[in-house]
Every structure is written in C-alpha cells, then in structure tokens.
PDB file of C-alpha atoms in Angstrom:
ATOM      1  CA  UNK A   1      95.737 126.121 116.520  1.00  0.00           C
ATOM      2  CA  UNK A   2      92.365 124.258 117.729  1.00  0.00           C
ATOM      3  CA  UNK A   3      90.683 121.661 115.375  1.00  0.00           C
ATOM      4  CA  UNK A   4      87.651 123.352 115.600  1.00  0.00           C
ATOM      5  CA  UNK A   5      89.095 126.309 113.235  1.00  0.00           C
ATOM      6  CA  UNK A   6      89.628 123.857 110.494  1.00  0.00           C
ATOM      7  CA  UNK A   7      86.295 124.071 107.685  1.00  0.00           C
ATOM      8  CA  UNK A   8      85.443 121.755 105.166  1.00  0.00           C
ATOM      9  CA  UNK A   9      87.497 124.047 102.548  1.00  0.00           C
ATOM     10  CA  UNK A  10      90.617 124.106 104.702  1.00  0.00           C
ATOM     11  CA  UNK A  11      90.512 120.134 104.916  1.00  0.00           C
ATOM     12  CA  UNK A  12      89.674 119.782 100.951  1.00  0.00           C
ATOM     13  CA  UNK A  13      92.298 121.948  99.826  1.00  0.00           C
ATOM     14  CA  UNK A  14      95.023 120.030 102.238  1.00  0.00           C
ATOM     15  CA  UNK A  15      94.041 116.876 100.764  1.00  0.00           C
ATOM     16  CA  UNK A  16      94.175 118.183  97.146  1.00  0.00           C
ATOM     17  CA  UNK A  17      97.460 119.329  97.455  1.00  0.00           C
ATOM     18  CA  UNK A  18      99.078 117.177  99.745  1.00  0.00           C
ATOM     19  CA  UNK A  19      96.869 114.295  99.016  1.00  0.00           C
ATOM     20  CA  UNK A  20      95.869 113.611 102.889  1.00  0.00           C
ATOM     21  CA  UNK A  21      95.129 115.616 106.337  1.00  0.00           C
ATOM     22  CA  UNK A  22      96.151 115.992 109.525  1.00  0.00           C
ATOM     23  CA  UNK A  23      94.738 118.005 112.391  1.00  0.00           C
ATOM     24  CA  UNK A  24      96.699 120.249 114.082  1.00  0.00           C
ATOM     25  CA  UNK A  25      95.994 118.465 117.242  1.00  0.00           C
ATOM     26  CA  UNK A  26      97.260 115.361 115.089  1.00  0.00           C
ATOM     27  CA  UNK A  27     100.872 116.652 114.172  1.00  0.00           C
ATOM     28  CA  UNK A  28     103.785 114.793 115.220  1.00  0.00           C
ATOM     29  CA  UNK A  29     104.970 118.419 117.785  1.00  0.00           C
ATOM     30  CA  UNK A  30     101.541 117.898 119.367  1.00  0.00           C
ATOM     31  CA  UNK A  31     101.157 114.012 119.941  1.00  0.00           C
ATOM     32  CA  UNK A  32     104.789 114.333 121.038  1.00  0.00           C
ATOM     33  CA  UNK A  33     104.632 117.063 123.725  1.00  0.00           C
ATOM     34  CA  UNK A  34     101.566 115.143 125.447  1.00  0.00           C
ATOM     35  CA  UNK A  35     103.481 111.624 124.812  1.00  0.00           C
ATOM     36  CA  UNK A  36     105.008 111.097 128.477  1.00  0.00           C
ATOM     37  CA  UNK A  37     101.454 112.092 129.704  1.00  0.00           C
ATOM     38  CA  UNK A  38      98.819 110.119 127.270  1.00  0.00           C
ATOM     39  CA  UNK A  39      97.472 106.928 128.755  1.00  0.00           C
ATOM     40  CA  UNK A  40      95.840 106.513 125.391  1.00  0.00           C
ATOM     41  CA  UNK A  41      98.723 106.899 123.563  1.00  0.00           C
ATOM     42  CA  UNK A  42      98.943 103.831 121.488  1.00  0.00           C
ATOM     43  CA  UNK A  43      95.227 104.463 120.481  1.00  0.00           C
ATOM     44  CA  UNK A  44      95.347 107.529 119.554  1.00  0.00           C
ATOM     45  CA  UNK A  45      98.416 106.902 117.018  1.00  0.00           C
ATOM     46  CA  UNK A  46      96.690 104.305 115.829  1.00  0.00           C
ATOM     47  CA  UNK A  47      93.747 106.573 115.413  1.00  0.00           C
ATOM     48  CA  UNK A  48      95.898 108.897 114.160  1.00  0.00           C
ATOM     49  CA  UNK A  49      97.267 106.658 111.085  1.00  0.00           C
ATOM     50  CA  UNK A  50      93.536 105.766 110.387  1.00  0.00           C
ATOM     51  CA  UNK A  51      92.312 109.429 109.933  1.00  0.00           C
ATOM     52  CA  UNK A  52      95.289 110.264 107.846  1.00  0.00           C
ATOM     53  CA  UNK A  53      94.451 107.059 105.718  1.00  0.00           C
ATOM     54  CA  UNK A  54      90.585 107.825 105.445  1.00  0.00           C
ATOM     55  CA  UNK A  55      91.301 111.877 104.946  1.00  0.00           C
ATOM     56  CA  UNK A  56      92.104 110.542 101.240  1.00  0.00           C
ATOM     57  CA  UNK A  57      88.962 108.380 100.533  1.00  0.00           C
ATOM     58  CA  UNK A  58      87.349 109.329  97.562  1.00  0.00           C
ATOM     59  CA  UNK A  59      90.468 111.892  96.123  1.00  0.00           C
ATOM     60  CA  UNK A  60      93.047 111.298  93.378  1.00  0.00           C
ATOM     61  CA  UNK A  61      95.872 110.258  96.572  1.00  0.00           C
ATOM     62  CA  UNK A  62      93.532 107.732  97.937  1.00  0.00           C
ATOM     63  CA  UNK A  63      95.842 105.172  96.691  1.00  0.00           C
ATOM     64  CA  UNK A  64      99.332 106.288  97.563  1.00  0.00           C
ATOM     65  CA  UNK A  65      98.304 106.456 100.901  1.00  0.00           C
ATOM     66  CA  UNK A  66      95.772 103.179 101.422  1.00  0.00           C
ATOM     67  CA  UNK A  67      98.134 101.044 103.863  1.00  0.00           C
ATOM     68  CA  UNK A  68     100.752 103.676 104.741  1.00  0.00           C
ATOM     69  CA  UNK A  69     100.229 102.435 108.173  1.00  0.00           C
ATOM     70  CA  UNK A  70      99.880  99.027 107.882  1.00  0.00           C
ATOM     71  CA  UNK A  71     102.975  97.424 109.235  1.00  0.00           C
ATOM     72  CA  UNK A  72     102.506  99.787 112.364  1.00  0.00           C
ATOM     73  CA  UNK A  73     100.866  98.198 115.381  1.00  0.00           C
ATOM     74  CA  UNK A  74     100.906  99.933 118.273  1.00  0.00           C
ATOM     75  CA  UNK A  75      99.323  97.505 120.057  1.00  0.00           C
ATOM     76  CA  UNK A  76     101.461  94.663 119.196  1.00  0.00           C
ATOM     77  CA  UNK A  77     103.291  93.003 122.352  1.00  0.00           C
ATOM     78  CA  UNK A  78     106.740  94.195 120.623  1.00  0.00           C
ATOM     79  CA  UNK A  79     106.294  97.260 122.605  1.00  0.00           C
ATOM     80  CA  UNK A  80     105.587  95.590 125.827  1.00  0.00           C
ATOM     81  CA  UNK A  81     103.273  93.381 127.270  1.00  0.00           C
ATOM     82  CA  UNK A  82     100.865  96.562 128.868  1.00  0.00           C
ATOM     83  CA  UNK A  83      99.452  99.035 127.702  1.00  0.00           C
ATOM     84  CA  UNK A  84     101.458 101.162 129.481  1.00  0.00           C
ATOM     85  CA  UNK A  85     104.844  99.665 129.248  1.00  0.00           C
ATOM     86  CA  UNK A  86     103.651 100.314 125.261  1.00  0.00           C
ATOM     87  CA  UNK A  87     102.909 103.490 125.600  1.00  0.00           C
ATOM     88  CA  UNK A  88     106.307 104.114 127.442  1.00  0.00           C
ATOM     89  CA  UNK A  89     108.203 102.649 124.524  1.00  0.00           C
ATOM     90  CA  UNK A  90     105.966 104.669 122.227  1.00  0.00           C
ATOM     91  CA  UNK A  91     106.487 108.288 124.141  1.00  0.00           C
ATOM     92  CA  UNK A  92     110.432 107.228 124.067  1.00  0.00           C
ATOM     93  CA  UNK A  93     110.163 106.942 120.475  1.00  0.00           C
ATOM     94  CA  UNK A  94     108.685 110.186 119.687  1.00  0.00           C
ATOM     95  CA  UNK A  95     110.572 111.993 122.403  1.00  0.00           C
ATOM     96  CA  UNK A  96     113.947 110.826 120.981  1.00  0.00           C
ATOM     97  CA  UNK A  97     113.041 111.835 117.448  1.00  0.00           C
ATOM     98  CA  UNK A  98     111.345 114.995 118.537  1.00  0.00           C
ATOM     99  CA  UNK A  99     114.503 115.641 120.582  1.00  0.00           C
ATOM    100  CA  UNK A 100     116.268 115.321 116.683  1.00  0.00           C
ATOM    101  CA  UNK A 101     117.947 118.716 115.584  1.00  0.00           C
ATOM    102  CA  UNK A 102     116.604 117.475 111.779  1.00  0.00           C
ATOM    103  CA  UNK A 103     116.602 121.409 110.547  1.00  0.00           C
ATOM    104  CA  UNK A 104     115.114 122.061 107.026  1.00  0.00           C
ATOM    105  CA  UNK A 105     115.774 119.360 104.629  1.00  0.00           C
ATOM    106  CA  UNK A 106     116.819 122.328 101.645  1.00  0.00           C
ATOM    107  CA  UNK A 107     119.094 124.105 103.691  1.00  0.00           C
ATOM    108  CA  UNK A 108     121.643 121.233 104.735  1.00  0.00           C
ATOM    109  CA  UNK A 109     124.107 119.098 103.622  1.00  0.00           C
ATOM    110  CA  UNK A 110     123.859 116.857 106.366  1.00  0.00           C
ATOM    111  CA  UNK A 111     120.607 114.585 106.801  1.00  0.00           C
ATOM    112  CA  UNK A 112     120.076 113.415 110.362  1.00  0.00           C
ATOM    113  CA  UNK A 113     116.939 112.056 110.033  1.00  0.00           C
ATOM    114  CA  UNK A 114     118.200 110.050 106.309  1.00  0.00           C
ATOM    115  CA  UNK A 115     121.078 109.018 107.998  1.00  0.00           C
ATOM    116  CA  UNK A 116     119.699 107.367 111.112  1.00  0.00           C
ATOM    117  CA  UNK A 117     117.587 105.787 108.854  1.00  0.00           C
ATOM    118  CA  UNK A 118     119.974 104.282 106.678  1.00  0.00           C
ATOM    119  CA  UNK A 119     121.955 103.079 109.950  1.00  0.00           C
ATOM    120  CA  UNK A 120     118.574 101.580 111.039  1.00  0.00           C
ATOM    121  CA  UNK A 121     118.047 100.124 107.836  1.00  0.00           C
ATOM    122  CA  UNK A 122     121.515  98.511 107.122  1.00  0.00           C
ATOM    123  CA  UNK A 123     121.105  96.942 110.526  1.00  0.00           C
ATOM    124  CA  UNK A 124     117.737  95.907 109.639  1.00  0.00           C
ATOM    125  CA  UNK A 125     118.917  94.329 106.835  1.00  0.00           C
ATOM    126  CA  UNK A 126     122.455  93.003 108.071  1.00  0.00           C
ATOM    127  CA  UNK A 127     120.641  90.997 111.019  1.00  0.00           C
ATOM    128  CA  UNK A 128     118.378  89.556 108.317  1.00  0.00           C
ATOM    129  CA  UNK A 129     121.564  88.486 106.085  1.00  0.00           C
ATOM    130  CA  UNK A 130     120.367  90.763 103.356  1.00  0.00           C
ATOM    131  CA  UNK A 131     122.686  94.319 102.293  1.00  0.00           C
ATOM    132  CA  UNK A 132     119.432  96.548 102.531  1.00  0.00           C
ATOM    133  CA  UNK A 133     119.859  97.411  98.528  1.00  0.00           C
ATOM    134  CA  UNK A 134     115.701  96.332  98.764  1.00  0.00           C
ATOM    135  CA  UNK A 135     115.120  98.921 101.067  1.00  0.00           C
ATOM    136  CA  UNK A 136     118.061 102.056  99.824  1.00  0.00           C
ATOM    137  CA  UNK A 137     120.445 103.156  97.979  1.00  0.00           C
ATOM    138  CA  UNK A 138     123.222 104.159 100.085  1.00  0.00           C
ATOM    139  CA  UNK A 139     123.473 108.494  99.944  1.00  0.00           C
ATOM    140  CA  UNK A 140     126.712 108.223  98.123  1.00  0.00           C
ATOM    141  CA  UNK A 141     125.556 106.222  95.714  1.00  0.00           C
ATOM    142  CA  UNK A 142     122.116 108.132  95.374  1.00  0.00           C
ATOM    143  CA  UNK A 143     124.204 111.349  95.287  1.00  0.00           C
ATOM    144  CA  UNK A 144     126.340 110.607  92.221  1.00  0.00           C
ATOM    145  CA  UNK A 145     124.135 109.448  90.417  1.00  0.00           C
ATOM    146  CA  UNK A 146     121.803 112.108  90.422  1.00  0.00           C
ATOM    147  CA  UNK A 147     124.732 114.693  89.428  1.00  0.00           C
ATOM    148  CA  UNK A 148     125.406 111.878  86.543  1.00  0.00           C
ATOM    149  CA  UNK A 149     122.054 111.605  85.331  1.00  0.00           C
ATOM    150  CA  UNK A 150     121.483 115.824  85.592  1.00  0.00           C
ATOM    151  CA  UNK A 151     125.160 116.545  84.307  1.00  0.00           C
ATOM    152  CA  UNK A 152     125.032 119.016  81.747  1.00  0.00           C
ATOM    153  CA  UNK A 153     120.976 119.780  81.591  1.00  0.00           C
ATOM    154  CA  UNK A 154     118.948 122.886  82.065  1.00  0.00           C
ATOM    155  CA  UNK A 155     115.783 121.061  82.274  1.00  0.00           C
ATOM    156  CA  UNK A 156     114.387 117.657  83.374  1.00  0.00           C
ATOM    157  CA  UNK A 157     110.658 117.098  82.107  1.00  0.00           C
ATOM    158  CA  UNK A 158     110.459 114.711  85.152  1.00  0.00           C
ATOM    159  CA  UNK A 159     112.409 112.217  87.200  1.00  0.00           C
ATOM    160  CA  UNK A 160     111.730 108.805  87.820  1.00  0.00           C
ATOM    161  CA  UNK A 161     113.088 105.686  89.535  1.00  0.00           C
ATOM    162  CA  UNK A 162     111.425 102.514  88.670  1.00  0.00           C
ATOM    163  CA  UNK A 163     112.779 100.604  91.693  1.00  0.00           C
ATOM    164  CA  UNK A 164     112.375 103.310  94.196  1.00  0.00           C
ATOM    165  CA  UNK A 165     112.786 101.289  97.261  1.00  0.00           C
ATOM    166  CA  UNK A 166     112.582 103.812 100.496  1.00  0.00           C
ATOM    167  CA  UNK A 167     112.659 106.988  97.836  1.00  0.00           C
ATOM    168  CA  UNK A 168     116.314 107.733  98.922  1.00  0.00           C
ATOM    169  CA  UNK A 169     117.054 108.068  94.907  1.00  0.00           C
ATOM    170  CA  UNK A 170     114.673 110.629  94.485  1.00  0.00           C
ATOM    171  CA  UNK A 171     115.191 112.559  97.638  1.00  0.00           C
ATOM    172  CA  UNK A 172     119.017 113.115  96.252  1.00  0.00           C
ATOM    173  CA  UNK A 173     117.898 114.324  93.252  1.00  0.00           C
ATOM    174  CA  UNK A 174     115.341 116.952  95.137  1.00  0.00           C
ATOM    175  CA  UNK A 175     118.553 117.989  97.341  1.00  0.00           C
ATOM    176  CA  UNK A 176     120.690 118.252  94.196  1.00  0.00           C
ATOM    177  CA  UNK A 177     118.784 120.563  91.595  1.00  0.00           C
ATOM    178  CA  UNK A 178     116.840 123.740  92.253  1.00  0.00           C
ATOM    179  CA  UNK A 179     112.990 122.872  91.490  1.00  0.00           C
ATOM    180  CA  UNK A 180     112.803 124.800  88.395  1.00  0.00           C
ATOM    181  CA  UNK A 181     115.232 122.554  86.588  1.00  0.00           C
ATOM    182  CA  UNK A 182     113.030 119.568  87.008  1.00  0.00           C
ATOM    183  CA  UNK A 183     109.331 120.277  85.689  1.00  0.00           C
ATOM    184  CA  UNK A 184     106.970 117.943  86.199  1.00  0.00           C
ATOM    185  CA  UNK A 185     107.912 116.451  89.270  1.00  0.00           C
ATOM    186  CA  UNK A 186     109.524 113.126  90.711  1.00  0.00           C
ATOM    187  CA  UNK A 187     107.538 109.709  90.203  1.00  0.00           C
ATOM    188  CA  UNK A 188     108.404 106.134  91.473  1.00  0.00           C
ATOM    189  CA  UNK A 189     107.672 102.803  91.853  1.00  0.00           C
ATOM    190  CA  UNK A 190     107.915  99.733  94.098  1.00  0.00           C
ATOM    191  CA  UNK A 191     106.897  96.901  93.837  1.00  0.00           C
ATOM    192  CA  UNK A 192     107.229  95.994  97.968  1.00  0.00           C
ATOM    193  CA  UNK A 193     104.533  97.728  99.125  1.00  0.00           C
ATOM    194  CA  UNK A 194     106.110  98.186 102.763  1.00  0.00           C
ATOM    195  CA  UNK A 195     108.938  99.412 101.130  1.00  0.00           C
ATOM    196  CA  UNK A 196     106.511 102.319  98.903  1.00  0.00           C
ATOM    197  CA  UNK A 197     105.116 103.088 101.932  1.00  0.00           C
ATOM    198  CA  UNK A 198     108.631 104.007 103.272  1.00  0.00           C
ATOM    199  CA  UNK A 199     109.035 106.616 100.002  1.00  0.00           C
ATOM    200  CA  UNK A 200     105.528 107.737 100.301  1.00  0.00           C
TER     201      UNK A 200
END
C-alpha cells in the first residue's frame, strides 16, 4: 500500500484507536526489506520514531507515547563510528529480527520474541550487577500468578499492575484468559520511564 492512499480519516481513526500512526511505508516489513540498501537508514528510523511520537499530538495517547523513543539514538557512535558502519549495524538488527519466526502472539505457547528479550534483559541486568526484577518478571513467575490471581473468576472488571516494569505481567495475563473474561482492559504503571516505554 502507497502513503498517498492514506486520508485524514484513515490517520484519525488509527490514532484514536491505537493511540499513534504509522505509514505503511513506515512499518517495520518495509524499513526492513530496504535496510541492506538505505544509505539513510539511521535517519529515517529516527524520523520514523519522531512521526510516530508527533502522530499523537493533541489526542488522548499523546502521553503514553511522548518519549517512546528517547533512549534510541541511531546516530550515537555505539553503532559505529560512520554513518555507514551505523547503518550496517542497524540493517543487521532489523534483518535478524525480521528473520524471527515470532508467529501470532494468541496462537502460541512459546514466545520468541518475549523470550529473547528476557535473555537480553537478564544479561542486561547481570553485567550491571542487578537481577533485572526492575525491568521483568521472569514468564514463570508472570504465568502463575496470573492463573492465581484469575483462579476461580468469570469476570475481571480490569487488570492492573502497579509496578509494571517491561509489561511482562500483563502480557501473561492477556495470553492466559480469553478477552471477554477481563472487561475493561489492562492498565499499568512505572515509575522508570525507560522501563514504561518498554510496556508501552
């Protein structure tokens, strides 16, 4: 799909149910397929982040998703010292997670994408001399207590974590009961805002 099909309705509706907007030209299958190719490929993530941010100006999700993108610099010399030695880390990146089998998030038991992030994450946090607990709770941990909490009950007016962390809590409790058991929804909070914008 072009950008140029997308009207002014298309984009409003996107942003008041999702709460931001992305292009189609702006999807992570599209940046990705051009990655090994871009020469601009560091801007145009980064231009990328900043539309997504500014598609929410003015709308009830304006501040969920102020700073999503903060703590991601694709210009920073962590990804090389050019532009295109960035840009070559950057394509890797993408390529490796596009090259993911992550399959529907409802339809397995196995998370690919959760669990390479909770390996990243423990690492993270091992090589800082922390256990990560900041960041996640383990999906063990997340997992029982979800069937603990929802033991029992037909309905849940909502859940809600009040030290979210990465969201990992919540996301069990999505896997674990069909959406009509829970009725209002799943709400956190965190008080790292790096860390929210890892559940957001």
């Amino acid at each position: 799909m072009d950008d140029s099909v997308i009207t002014d309705d298309i984009k409003d509706d996107a942003i008041k149910t999702k709460g931001y907007f992305i292009y189609p030209s702006q999807l992570f299958c599209n940046v990705a397929a051009k990655a090994n190719t871009n020469d601009r490929l560091n801007a145009d993530l980064n231009s990328i982040f900043v539309a997504i941010e500014s598609s929410a100006y003015g709308y009830p999700s304006e501040a969920d998703i102020k700073g999503l993108f903060a703590d991601f610099d694709t210009t920073s010399n962590r990804l090389g010292n050019t532009v295109k030695d960035k840009n070559t880390r950057l394509a890797a990146v993408l390529k490796g997670v596009e090259g993911l089998k992550l399959g529907d998030f409802n339809e397995h038991q196995i998370d690919l994408f959760g669990d390479a992030y909770e390996f990243l994450i423990s690492n993270y946090a091992a090589n800082a001399g922390k256990s990560g607990g900041e960041f996640f709770t383990p999906q063990h941990v997340s997992k029982l207590i979800a069937q603990l909490a929802m033991h029992g009950q037909t309905h849940v007016n909502k859940i809600y974590d009040p030290a979210a962390g990465s969201g990992s809590l919540l996301l069990q409790a999505k896997k674990q009961f069909d959406d009509h058991i829970i009725e209002e929804g799943f709400f956190g909070q965190e008080i790292n805002h790096t860390t929210y914008n890892l559940a957001v």
